[in-house]
PDB file of C-alpha atoms in Angstrom:
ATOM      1  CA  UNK R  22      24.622  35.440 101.231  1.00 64.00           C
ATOM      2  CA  UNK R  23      24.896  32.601 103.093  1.00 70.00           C
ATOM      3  CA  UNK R  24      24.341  32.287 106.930  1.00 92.00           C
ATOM      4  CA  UNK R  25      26.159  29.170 107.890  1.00 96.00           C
ATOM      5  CA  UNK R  26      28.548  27.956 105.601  1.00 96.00           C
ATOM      6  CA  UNK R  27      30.367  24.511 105.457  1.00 96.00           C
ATOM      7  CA  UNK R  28      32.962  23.018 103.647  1.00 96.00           C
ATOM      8  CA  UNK R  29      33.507  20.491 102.222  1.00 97.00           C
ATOM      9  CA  UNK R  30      29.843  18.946 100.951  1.00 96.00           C
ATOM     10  CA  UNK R  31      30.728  16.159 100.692  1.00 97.00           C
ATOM     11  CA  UNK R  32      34.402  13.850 102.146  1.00 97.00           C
ATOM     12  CA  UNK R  33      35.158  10.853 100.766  1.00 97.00           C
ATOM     13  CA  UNK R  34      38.365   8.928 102.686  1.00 97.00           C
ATOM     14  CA  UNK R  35      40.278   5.685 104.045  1.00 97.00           C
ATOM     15  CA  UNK R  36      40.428   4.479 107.675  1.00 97.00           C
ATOM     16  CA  UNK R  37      43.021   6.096 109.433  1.00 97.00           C
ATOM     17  CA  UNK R  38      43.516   9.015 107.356  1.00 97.00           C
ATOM     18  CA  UNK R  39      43.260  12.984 108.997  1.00 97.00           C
ATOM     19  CA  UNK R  40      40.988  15.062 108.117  1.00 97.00           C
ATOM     20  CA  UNK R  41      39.296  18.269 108.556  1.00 97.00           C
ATOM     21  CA  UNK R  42      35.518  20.216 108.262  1.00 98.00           C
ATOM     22  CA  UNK R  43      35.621  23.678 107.790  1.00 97.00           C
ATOM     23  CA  UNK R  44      32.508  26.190 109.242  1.00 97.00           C
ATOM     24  CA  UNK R  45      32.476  30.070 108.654  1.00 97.00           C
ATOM     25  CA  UNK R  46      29.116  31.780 109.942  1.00 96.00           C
ATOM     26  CA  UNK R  47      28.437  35.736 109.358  1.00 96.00           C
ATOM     27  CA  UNK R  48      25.411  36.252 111.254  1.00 94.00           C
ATOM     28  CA  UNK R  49      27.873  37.703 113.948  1.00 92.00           C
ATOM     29  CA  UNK R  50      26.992  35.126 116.332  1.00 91.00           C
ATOM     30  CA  UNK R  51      29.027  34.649 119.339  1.00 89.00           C
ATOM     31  CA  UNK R  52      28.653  30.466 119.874  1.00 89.00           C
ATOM     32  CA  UNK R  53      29.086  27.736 117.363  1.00 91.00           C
ATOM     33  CA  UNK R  54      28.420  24.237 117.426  1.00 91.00           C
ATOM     34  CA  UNK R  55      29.312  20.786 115.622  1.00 93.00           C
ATOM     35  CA  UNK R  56      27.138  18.258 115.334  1.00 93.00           C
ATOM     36  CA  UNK R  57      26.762  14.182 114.143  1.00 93.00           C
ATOM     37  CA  UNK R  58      23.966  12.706 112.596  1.00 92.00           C
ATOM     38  CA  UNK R  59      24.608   9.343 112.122  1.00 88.00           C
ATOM     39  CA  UNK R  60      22.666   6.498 109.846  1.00 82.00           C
ATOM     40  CA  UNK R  61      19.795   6.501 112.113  1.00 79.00           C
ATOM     41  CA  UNK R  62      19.472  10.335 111.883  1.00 78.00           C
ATOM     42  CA  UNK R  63      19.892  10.565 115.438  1.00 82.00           C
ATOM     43  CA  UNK R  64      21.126  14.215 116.054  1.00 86.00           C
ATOM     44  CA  UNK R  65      23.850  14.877 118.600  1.00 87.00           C
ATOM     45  CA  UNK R  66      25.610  17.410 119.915  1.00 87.00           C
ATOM     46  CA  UNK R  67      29.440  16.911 119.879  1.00 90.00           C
ATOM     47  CA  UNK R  68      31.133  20.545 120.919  1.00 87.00           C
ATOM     48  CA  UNK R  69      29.748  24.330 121.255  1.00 86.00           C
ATOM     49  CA  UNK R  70      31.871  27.242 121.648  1.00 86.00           C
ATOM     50  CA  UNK R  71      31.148  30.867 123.516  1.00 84.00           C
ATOM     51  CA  UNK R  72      33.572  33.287 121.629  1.00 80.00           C
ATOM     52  CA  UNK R  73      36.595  31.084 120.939  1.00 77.00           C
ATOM     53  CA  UNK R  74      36.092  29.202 124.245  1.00 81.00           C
ATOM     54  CA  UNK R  75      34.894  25.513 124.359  1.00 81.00           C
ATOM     55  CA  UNK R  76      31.566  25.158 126.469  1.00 77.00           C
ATOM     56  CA  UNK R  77      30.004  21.791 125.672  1.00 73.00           C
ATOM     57  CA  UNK R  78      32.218  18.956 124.716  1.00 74.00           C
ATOM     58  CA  UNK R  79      30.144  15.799 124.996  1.00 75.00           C
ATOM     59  CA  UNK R  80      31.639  12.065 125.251  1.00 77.00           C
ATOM     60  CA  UNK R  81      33.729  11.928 121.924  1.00 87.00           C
ATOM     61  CA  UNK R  82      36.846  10.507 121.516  1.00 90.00           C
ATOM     62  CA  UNK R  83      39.585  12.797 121.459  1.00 90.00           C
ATOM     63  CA  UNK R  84      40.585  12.135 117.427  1.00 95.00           C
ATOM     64  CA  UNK R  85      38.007  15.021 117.449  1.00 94.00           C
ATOM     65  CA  UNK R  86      39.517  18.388 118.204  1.00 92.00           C
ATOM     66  CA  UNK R  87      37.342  21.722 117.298  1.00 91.00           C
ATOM     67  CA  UNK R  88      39.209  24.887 116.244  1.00 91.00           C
ATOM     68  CA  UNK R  89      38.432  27.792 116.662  1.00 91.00           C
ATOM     69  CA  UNK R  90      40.098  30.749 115.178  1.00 90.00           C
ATOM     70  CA  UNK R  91      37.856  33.634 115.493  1.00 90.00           C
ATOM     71  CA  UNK R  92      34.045  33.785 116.844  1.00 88.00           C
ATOM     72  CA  UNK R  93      33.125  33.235 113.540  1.00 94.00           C
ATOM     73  CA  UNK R  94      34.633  30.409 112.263  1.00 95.00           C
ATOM     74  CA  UNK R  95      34.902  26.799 113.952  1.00 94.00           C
ATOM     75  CA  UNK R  96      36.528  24.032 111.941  1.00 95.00           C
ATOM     76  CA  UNK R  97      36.663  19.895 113.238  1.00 96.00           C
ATOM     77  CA  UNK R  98      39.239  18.342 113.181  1.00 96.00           C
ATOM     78  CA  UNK R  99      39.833  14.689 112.664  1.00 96.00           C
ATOM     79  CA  UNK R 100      42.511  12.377 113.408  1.00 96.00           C
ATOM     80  CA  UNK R 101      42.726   8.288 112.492  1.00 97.00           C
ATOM     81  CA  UNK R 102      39.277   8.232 110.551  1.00 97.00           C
ATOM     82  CA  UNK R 103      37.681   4.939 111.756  1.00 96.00           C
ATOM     83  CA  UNK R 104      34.359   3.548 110.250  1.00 96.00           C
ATOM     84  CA  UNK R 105      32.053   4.636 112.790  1.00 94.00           C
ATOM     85  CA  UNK R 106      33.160   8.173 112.174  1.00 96.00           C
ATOM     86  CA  UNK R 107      30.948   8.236 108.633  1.00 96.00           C
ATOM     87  CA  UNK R 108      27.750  10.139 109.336  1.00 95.00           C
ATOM     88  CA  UNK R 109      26.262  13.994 108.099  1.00 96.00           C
ATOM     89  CA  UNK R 110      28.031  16.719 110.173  1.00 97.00           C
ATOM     90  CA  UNK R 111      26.329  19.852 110.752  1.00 96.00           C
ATOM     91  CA  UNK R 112      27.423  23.057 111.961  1.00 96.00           C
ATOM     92  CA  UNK R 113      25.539  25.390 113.297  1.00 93.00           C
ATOM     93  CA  UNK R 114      25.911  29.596 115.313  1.00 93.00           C
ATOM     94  CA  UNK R 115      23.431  31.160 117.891  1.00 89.00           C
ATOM     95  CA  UNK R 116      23.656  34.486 119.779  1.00 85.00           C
ATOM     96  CA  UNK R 117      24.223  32.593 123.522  1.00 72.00           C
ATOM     97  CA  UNK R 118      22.917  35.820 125.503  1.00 64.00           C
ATOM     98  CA  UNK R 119      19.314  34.726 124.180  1.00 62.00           C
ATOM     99  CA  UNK R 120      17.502  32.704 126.092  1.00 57.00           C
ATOM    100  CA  UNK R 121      16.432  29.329 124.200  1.00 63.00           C
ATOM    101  CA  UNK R 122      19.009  30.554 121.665  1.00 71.00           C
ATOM    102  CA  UNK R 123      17.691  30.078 118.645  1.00 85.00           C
ATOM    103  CA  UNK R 124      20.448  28.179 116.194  1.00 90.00           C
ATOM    104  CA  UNK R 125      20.756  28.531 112.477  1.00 92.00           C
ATOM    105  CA  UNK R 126      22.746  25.311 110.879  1.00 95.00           C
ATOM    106  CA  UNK R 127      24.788  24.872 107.645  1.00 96.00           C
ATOM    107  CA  UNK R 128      23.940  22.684 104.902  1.00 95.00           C
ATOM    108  CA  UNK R 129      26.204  19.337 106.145  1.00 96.00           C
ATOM    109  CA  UNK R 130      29.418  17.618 105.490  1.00 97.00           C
ATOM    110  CA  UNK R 131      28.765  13.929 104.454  1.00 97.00           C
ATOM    111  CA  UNK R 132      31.902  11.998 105.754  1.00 97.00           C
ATOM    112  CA  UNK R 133      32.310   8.614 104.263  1.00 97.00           C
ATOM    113  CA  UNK R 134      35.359   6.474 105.498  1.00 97.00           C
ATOM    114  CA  UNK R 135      36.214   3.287 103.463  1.00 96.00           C
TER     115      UNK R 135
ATOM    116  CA  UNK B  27      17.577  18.457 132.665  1.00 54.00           C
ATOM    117  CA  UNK B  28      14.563  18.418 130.207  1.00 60.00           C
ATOM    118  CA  UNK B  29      14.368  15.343 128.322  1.00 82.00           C
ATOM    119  CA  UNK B  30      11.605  15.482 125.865  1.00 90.00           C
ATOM    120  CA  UNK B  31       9.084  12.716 124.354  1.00 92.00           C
ATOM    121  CA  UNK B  32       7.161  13.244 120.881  1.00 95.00           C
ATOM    122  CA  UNK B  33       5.543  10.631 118.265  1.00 96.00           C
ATOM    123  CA  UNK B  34       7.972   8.987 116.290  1.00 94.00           C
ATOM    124  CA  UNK B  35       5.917   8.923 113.128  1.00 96.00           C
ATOM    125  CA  UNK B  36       2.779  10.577 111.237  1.00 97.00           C
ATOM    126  CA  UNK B  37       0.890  10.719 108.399  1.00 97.00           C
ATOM    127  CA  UNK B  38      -1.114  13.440 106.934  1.00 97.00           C
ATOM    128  CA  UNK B  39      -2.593  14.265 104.261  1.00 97.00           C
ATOM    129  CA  UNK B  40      -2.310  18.224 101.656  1.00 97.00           C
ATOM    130  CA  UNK B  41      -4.397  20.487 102.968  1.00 96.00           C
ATOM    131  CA  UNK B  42      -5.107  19.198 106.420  1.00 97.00           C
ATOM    132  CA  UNK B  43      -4.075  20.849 109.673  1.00 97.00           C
ATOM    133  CA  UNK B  44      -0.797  18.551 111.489  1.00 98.00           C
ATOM    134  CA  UNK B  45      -0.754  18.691 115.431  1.00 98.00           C
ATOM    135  CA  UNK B  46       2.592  16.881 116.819  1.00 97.00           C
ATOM    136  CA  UNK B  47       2.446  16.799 120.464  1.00 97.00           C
ATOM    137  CA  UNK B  48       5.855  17.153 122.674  1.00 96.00           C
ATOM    138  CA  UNK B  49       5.934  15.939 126.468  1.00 95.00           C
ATOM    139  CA  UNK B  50       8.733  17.307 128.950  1.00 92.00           C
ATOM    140  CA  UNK B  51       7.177  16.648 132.240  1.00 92.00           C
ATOM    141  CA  UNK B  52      10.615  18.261 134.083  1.00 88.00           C
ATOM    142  CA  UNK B  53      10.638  21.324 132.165  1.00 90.00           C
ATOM    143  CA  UNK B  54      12.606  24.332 134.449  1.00 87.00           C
ATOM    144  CA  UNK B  55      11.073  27.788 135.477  1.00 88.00           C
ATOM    145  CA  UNK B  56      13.073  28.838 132.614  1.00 83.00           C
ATOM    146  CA  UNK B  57      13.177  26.719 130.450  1.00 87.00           C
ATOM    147  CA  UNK B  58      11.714  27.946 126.554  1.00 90.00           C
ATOM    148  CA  UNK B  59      10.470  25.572 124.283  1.00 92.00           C
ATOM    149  CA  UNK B  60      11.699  24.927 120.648  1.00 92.00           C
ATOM    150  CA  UNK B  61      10.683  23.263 117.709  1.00 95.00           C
ATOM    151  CA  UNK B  62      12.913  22.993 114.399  1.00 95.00           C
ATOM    152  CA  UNK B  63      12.146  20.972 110.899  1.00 96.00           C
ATOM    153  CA  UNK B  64      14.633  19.386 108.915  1.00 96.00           C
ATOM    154  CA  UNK B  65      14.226  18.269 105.016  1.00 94.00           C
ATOM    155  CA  UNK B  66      16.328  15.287 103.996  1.00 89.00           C
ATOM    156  CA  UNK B  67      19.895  16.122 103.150  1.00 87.00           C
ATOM    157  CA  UNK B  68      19.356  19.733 104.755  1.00 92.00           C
ATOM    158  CA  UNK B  69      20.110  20.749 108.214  1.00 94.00           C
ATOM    159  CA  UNK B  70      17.767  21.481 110.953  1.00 94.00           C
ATOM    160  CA  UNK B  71      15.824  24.892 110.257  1.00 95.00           C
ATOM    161  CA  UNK B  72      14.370  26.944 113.344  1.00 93.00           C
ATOM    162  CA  UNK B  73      10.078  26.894 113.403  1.00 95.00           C
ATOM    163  CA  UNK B  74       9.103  28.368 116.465  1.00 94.00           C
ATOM    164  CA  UNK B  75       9.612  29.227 120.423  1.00 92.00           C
ATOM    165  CA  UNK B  76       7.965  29.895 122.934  1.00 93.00           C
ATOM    166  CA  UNK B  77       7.538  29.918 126.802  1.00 93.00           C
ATOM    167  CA  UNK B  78       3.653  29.656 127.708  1.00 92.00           C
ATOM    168  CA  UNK B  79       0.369  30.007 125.820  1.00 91.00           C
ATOM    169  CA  UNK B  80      -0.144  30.774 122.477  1.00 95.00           C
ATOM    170  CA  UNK B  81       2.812  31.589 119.992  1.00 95.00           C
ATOM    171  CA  UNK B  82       2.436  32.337 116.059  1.00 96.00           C
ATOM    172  CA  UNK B  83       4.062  32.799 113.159  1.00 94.00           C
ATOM    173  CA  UNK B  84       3.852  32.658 109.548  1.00 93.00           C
ATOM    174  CA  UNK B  85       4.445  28.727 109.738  1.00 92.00           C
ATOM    175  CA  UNK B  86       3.333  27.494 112.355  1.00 97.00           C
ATOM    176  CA  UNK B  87       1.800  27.691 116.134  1.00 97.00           C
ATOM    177  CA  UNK B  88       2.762  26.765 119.002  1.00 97.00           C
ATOM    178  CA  UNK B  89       0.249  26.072 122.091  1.00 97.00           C
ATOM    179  CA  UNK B  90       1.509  25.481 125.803  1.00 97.00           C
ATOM    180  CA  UNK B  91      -0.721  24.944 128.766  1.00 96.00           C
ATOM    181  CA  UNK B  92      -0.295  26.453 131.958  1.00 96.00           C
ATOM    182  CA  UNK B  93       1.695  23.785 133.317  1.00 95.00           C
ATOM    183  CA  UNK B  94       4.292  23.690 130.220  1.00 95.00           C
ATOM    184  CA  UNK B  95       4.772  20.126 130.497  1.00 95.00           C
ATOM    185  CA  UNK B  96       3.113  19.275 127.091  1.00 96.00           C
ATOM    186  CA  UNK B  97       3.601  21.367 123.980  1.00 96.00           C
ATOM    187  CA  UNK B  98       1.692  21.541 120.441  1.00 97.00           C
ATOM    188  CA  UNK B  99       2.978  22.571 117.140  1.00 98.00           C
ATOM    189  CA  UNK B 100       0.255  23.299 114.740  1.00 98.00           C
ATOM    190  CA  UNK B 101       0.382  23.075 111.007  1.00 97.00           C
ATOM    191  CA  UNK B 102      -2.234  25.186 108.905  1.00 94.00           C
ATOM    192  CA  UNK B 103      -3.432  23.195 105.565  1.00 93.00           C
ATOM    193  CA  UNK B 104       0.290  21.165 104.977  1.00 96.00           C
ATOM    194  CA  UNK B 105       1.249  20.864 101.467  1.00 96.00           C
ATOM    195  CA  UNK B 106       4.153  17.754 100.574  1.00 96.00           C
ATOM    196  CA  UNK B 107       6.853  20.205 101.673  1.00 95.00           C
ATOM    197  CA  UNK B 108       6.373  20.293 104.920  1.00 96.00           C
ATOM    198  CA  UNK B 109       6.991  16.427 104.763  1.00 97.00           C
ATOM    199  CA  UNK B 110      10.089  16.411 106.949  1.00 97.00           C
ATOM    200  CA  UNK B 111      11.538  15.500 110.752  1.00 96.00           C
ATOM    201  CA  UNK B 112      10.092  17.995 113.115  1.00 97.00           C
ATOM    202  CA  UNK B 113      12.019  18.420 116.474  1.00 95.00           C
ATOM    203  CA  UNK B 114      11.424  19.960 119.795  1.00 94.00           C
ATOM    204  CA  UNK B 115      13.677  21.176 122.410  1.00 90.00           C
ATOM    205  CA  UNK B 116      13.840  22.740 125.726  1.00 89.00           C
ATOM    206  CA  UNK B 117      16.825  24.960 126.323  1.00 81.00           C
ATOM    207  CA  UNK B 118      16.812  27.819 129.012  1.00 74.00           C
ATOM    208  CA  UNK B 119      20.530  27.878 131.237  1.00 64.00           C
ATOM    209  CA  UNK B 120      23.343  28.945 129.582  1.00 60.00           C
ATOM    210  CA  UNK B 121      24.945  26.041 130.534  1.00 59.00           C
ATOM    211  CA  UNK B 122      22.574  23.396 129.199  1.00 63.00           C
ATOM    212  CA  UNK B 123      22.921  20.563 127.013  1.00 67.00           C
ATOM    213  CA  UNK B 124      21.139  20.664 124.038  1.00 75.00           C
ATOM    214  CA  UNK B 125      19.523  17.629 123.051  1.00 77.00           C
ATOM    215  CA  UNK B 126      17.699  17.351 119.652  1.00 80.00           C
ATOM    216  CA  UNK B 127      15.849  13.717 120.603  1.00 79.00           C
ATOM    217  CA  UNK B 128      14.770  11.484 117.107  1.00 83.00           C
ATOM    218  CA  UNK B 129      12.280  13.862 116.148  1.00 93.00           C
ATOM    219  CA  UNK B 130       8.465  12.863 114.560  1.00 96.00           C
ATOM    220  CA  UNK B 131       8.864  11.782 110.706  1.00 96.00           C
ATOM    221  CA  UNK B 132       6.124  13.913 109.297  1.00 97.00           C
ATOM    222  CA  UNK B 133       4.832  11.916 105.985  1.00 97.00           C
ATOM    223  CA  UNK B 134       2.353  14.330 103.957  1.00 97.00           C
ATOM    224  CA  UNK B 135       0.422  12.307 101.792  1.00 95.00           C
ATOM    225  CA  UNK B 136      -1.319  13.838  98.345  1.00 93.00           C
TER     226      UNK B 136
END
């Protein structure tokens, strides 16, 4: 019965390898999100979505490209891992017509590069 | 754009009532206020919202003065599990950025 699901948990990989998060939500939201959480916990925003159509992308490198396939599903991903990509990704769905849109987020992908 | 200022850190102890304070001086007309918690190794889990006054729920409340440039979320008698990062937000366009800030690290002490 879950809300916001992820996948995988956890991603273990080398340097300069491709690869890519999954996110499914059925709450029949119309906007997704991804975020980063890095080391420090810092939370950022990287990309949001308004029924399949990109509304936020923030400053991040282009070897980050969001898909999204259907309003309910928005998948990252990532080409030529580098070190500084390892951090907790979230993803996360709101209704956008709501003001101060609430957002419900998944449980995290832990991305490790080596 | 509403940036928004909070503690970095507090301590607490079971059974007490918690008041974290946010500032956002620039807040917009409308502009609603936010607060989420996240638990270690969880993602961030929605708390409350509000736009002026007095908001409750079955977690917490949430107290905004007239001028909305200061907001308070209020506790009731914390237990350890509400140890955790507690953030707030302002978000009102649809067009603006949503920024989470490093949240106050909530320590609950026995």
């Amino acid at each position: 019965d879950t809300a916001v699901s992820q996948t995988p948990k956890y991603l273990v990989t080398q340097m300069g390898n491709d690869k890519s998060i999954k996110c499914e939500q059925n709450l029949g939201h119309d906007t997704m999100y991804w975020y980063k959480q890095d080391s420090k916990k810092f939370l950022k925003i990287m990309f949001s979505y308004n029924n399949k159509e990109l509304i936020i992308n923030e400053t991040v490198p282009n070897r980050f490209s969001p898909k999204s396939p259907d309003k309910a599903h928005l998948n990252l991903h990532i080409n030529s891992l580098e070190l500084g990509d390892s951090a907790v990704y979230f993803c996360a769905s709101s209704q956008f017509d709501r003001v101060g849109y609430e957002q419900y987020f998944g449980p995290g992908t832990r991305l490790t590069v080596t | 754009l509403a940036k928004t200022t909070q503690p970095i850190s507090m301590d607490s102890y079971e059974g007490q009532e918690v008041n974290i304070t946010c500032s956002h001086n620039n807040i917009a007309t409308n502009d609603y206020i936010t607060w989420y918690q996240q638990f270690p190794s969880q993602g961030p889990r929605f708390i409350i919202q509000g736009y002026k006054t007095k908001v409750t729920n079955e977690v917490a409340s949430l107290f905004i003065p007239a001028d909305r440039k200061s907001s308070t979320l209020s506790l009731p008698r914390v237990s350890l599990s509400d140890t955790a990062v507690y953030y707030c937000l302002v978000v009102g366009n649809r067009d603006d950025k949503i920024i989470f800030g490093k949240g106050t690290r909530l320590h609950i002490l026995p």
